[in-house]
């Protein structure tokens, strides 16, 4: 892992570069995740272009921030992204779920000059169920109930292996209840549906066909309302398609970037 210090904190990231000439990617994980959800992209796409993935503040090996959930937290996460993007010269932001909200916020509110944005299991509005928010806010076994809920069929995964489920649950538990709650509450307040037409940056939206957290229609909506959008689904996957069906996910991502000359 490498690090960059900015705004009084240190953000950790990993970069793989096998000499490809394509535009560098920076991948941004979702709520309670880390850079490791992008392990298949780091390993398999880095011969085509540099690929980086970061740990947002409070996740993995990155320092935390003291922010209120919502726009303040998203703004802090955008600064994490900007700092790493500057280090690796990233031109394409790839964001999963919360990471997609961070990417759109970077373009809309922080004047991030991206060559393209890829939303992977994300959307322009990311409401969170009342029940899930209650569990995340609660004491006792509430957090455990939230983690188990997110790992039901067709939520984060469609048909995962036991190893994939354990990997995902461990990441959430290591982030801890407070950080995971902050992430989901920040998603809950996020809504840029009425601003999508401001986005000139090409946007590609894709998710697993079975995703119940951010269903395919979320992605179709984004593609239809930005100035330059496209969308598709990944077969046999749910919310974490990049992890569950990496070959198909990577093929779709690569095709989009190739079409755009990136």
mmCIF file with all atom_site columns, C-alpha atoms in Angstrom, residues 133-209:
data_model
loop_
_atom_site.group_PDB
_atom_site.id
_atom_site.type_symbol
_atom_site.label_atom_id
_atom_site.label_alt_id
_atom_site.label_comp_id
_atom_site.label_asym_id
_atom_site.label_entity_id
_atom_site.label_seq_id
_atom_site.pdbx_PDB_ins_code
_atom_site.Cartn_x
_atom_site.Cartn_y
_atom_site.Cartn_z
_atom_site.occupancy
_atom_site.B_iso_or_equiv
_atom_site.pdbx_formal_charge
_atom_site.auth_seq_id
_atom_site.auth_comp_id
_atom_site.auth_asym_id
_atom_site.auth_atom_id
_atom_site.pdbx_PDB_model_num
ATOM 1  C CA . UNK A 1 133 ? -30.790 2.617   9.334   1.00 0.00 ? 133 UNK A CA 1
ATOM 2  C CA . UNK A 1 134 ? -32.421 1.631   12.626  1.00 0.00 ? 134 UNK A CA 1
ATOM 3  C CA . UNK A 1 135 ? -30.178 -1.416  12.955  1.00 0.00 ? 135 UNK A CA 1
ATOM 4  C CA . UNK A 1 136 ? -27.069 0.607   12.205  1.00 0.00 ? 136 UNK A CA 1
ATOM 5  C CA . UNK A 1 137 ? -28.036 3.191   14.813  1.00 0.00 ? 137 UNK A CA 1
ATOM 6  C CA . UNK A 1 138 ? -28.973 0.661   17.468  1.00 0.00 ? 138 UNK A CA 1
ATOM 7  C CA . UNK A 1 139 ? -27.067 -0.935  20.282  1.00 0.00 ? 139 UNK A CA 1
ATOM 8  C CA . UNK A 1 140 ? -26.686 -4.604  21.047  1.00 0.00 ? 140 UNK A CA 1
ATOM 9  C CA . UNK A 1 141 ? -26.941 -6.879  18.034  1.00 0.00 ? 141 UNK A CA 1
ATOM 10 C CA . UNK A 1 142 ? -28.220 -4.167  15.668  1.00 0.00 ? 142 UNK A CA 1
ATOM 11 C CA . UNK A 1 143 ? -24.981 -3.916  13.719  1.00 0.00 ? 143 UNK A CA 1
ATOM 12 C CA . UNK A 1 144 ? -24.755 -7.682  13.340  1.00 0.00 ? 144 UNK A CA 1
ATOM 13 C CA . UNK A 1 145 ? -28.335 -7.738  12.050  1.00 0.00 ? 145 UNK A CA 1
ATOM 14 C CA . UNK A 1 146 ? -27.442 -5.047  9.516   1.00 0.00 ? 146 UNK A CA 1
ATOM 15 C CA . UNK A 1 147 ? -24.419 -6.983  8.291   1.00 0.00 ? 147 UNK A CA 1
ATOM 16 C CA . UNK A 1 148 ? -26.453 -10.173 7.943   1.00 0.00 ? 148 UNK A CA 1
ATOM 17 C CA . UNK A 1 149 ? -29.248 -8.322  6.120   1.00 0.00 ? 149 UNK A CA 1
ATOM 18 C CA . UNK A 1 150 ? -26.819 -6.931  3.551   1.00 0.00 ? 150 UNK A CA 1
ATOM 19 C CA . UNK A 1 151 ? -25.571 -10.437 2.840   1.00 0.00 ? 151 UNK A CA 1
ATOM 20 C CA . UNK A 1 152 ? -28.959 -11.913 2.051   1.00 0.00 ? 152 UNK A CA 1
ATOM 21 C CA . UNK A 1 153 ? -29.484 -13.239 -1.462  1.00 0.00 ? 153 UNK A CA 1
ATOM 22 C CA . UNK A 1 154 ? -29.373 -10.622 -4.214  1.00 0.00 ? 154 UNK A CA 1
ATOM 23 C CA . UNK A 1 155 ? -28.274 -7.817  -1.950  1.00 0.00 ? 155 UNK A CA 1
ATOM 24 C CA . UNK A 1 156 ? -24.481 -7.514  -2.113  1.00 0.00 ? 156 UNK A CA 1
ATOM 25 C CA . UNK A 1 157 ? -24.156 -10.913 -3.823  1.00 0.00 ? 157 UNK A CA 1
ATOM 26 C CA . UNK A 1 158 ? -26.267 -13.227 -5.977  1.00 0.00 ? 158 UNK A CA 1
ATOM 27 C CA . UNK A 1 159 ? -24.642 -16.625 -5.452  1.00 0.00 ? 159 UNK A CA 1
ATOM 28 C CA . UNK A 1 160 ? -21.376 -16.005 -3.616  1.00 0.00 ? 160 UNK A CA 1
ATOM 29 C CA . UNK A 1 161 ? -18.910 -18.466 -2.259  1.00 0.00 ? 161 UNK A CA 1
ATOM 30 C CA . UNK A 1 162 ? -18.520 -18.753 1.509   1.00 0.00 ? 162 UNK A CA 1
ATOM 31 C CA . UNK A 1 163 ? -15.132 -17.108 1.112   1.00 0.00 ? 163 UNK A CA 1
ATOM 32 C CA . UNK A 1 164 ? -16.608 -14.056 -0.635  1.00 0.00 ? 164 UNK A CA 1
ATOM 33 C CA . UNK A 1 165 ? -19.243 -13.613 2.060   1.00 0.00 ? 165 UNK A CA 1
ATOM 34 C CA . UNK A 1 166 ? -16.694 -13.926 4.858   1.00 0.00 ? 166 UNK A CA 1
ATOM 35 C CA . UNK A 1 167 ? -14.416 -11.457 3.079   1.00 0.00 ? 167 UNK A CA 1
ATOM 36 C CA . UNK A 1 168 ? -17.217 -8.891  2.797   1.00 0.00 ? 168 UNK A CA 1
ATOM 37 C CA . UNK A 1 169 ? -18.517 -9.313  6.341   1.00 0.00 ? 169 UNK A CA 1
ATOM 38 C CA . UNK A 1 170 ? -15.016 -9.014  7.785   1.00 0.00 ? 170 UNK A CA 1
ATOM 39 C CA . UNK A 1 171 ? -14.446 -5.715  5.944   1.00 0.00 ? 171 UNK A CA 1
ATOM 40 C CA . UNK A 1 172 ? -17.639 -4.225  7.398   1.00 0.00 ? 172 UNK A CA 1
ATOM 41 C CA . UNK A 1 173 ? -16.853 -5.383  10.910  1.00 0.00 ? 173 UNK A CA 1
ATOM 42 C CA . UNK A 1 174 ? -13.325 -4.015  10.690  1.00 0.00 ? 174 UNK A CA 1
ATOM 43 C CA . UNK A 1 175 ? -14.699 -0.623  9.573   1.00 0.00 ? 175 UNK A CA 1
ATOM 44 C CA . UNK A 1 176 ? -17.009 -0.692  12.582  1.00 0.00 ? 176 UNK A CA 1
ATOM 45 C CA . UNK A 1 177 ? -20.568 0.370   13.232  1.00 0.00 ? 177 UNK A CA 1
ATOM 46 C CA . UNK A 1 178 ? -19.951 4.127   13.406  1.00 0.00 ? 178 UNK A CA 1
ATOM 47 C CA . UNK A 1 179 ? -18.163 4.330   10.061  1.00 0.00 ? 179 UNK A CA 1
ATOM 48 C CA . UNK A 1 180 ? -20.624 2.009   8.319   1.00 0.00 ? 180 UNK A CA 1
ATOM 49 C CA . UNK A 1 181 ? -23.565 3.983   9.703   1.00 0.00 ? 181 UNK A CA 1
ATOM 50 C CA . UNK A 1 182 ? -21.949 7.231   8.529   1.00 0.00 ? 182 UNK A CA 1
ATOM 51 C CA . UNK A 1 183 ? -21.529 5.737   5.071   1.00 0.00 ? 183 UNK A CA 1
ATOM 52 C CA . UNK A 1 184 ? -25.132 4.599   4.753   1.00 0.00 ? 184 UNK A CA 1
ATOM 53 C CA . UNK A 1 185 ? -26.544 7.832   6.160   1.00 0.00 ? 185 UNK A CA 1
ATOM 54 C CA . UNK A 1 186 ? -24.434 9.749   3.648   1.00 0.00 ? 186 UNK A CA 1
ATOM 55 C CA . UNK A 1 187 ? -25.919 7.593   0.910   1.00 0.00 ? 187 UNK A CA 1
ATOM 56 C CA . UNK A 1 188 ? -29.414 8.217   2.277   1.00 0.00 ? 188 UNK A CA 1
ATOM 57 C CA . UNK A 1 189 ? -29.060 12.001  1.943   1.00 0.00 ? 189 UNK A CA 1
ATOM 58 C CA . UNK A 1 190 ? -27.563 11.780  -1.556  1.00 0.00 ? 190 UNK A CA 1
ATOM 59 C CA . UNK A 1 191 ? -29.877 12.835  -4.381  1.00 0.00 ? 191 UNK A CA 1
ATOM 60 C CA . UNK A 1 192 ? -28.615 14.500  -7.569  1.00 0.00 ? 192 UNK A CA 1
ATOM 61 C CA . UNK A 1 193 ? -31.427 13.434  -9.883  1.00 0.00 ? 193 UNK A CA 1
ATOM 62 C CA . UNK A 1 194 ? -32.241 17.039  -10.716 1.00 0.00 ? 194 UNK A CA 1
ATOM 63 C CA . UNK A 1 195 ? -28.604 17.799  -11.565 1.00 0.00 ? 195 UNK A CA 1
ATOM 64 C CA . UNK A 1 196 ? -27.714 14.951  -13.888 1.00 0.00 ? 196 UNK A CA 1
ATOM 65 C CA . UNK A 1 197 ? -28.166 17.130  -16.952 1.00 0.00 ? 197 UNK A CA 1
ATOM 66 C CA . UNK A 1 198 ? -25.245 19.273  -15.721 1.00 0.00 ? 198 UNK A CA 1
ATOM 67 C CA . UNK A 1 199 ? -22.819 16.391  -16.215 1.00 0.00 ? 199 UNK A CA 1
ATOM 68 C CA . UNK A 1 200 ? -20.898 16.637  -19.480 1.00 0.00 ? 200 UNK A CA 1
ATOM 69 C CA . UNK A 1 201 ? -18.481 13.851  -18.517 1.00 0.00 ? 201 UNK A CA 1
ATOM 70 C CA . UNK A 1 202 ? -19.297 10.490  -20.156 1.00 0.00 ? 202 UNK A CA 1
ATOM 71 C CA . UNK A 1 203 ? -21.004 8.224   -17.626 1.00 0.00 ? 203 UNK A CA 1
ATOM 72 C CA . UNK A 1 204 ? -21.248 4.441   -17.807 1.00 0.00 ? 204 UNK A CA 1
ATOM 73 C CA . UNK A 1 205 ? -23.599 2.752   -15.326 1.00 0.00 ? 205 UNK A CA 1
ATOM 74 C CA . UNK A 1 206 ? -23.511 -0.991  -14.770 1.00 0.00 ? 206 UNK A CA 1
ATOM 75 C CA . UNK A 1 207 ? -24.588 -3.409  -12.089 1.00 0.00 ? 207 UNK A CA 1
ATOM 76 C CA . UNK A 1 208 ? -25.482 -7.024  -11.517 1.00 0.00 ? 208 UNK A CA 1
ATOM 77 C CA . UNK A 1 209 ? -28.781 -8.130  -13.013 1.00 0.00 ? 209 UNK A CA 1
#
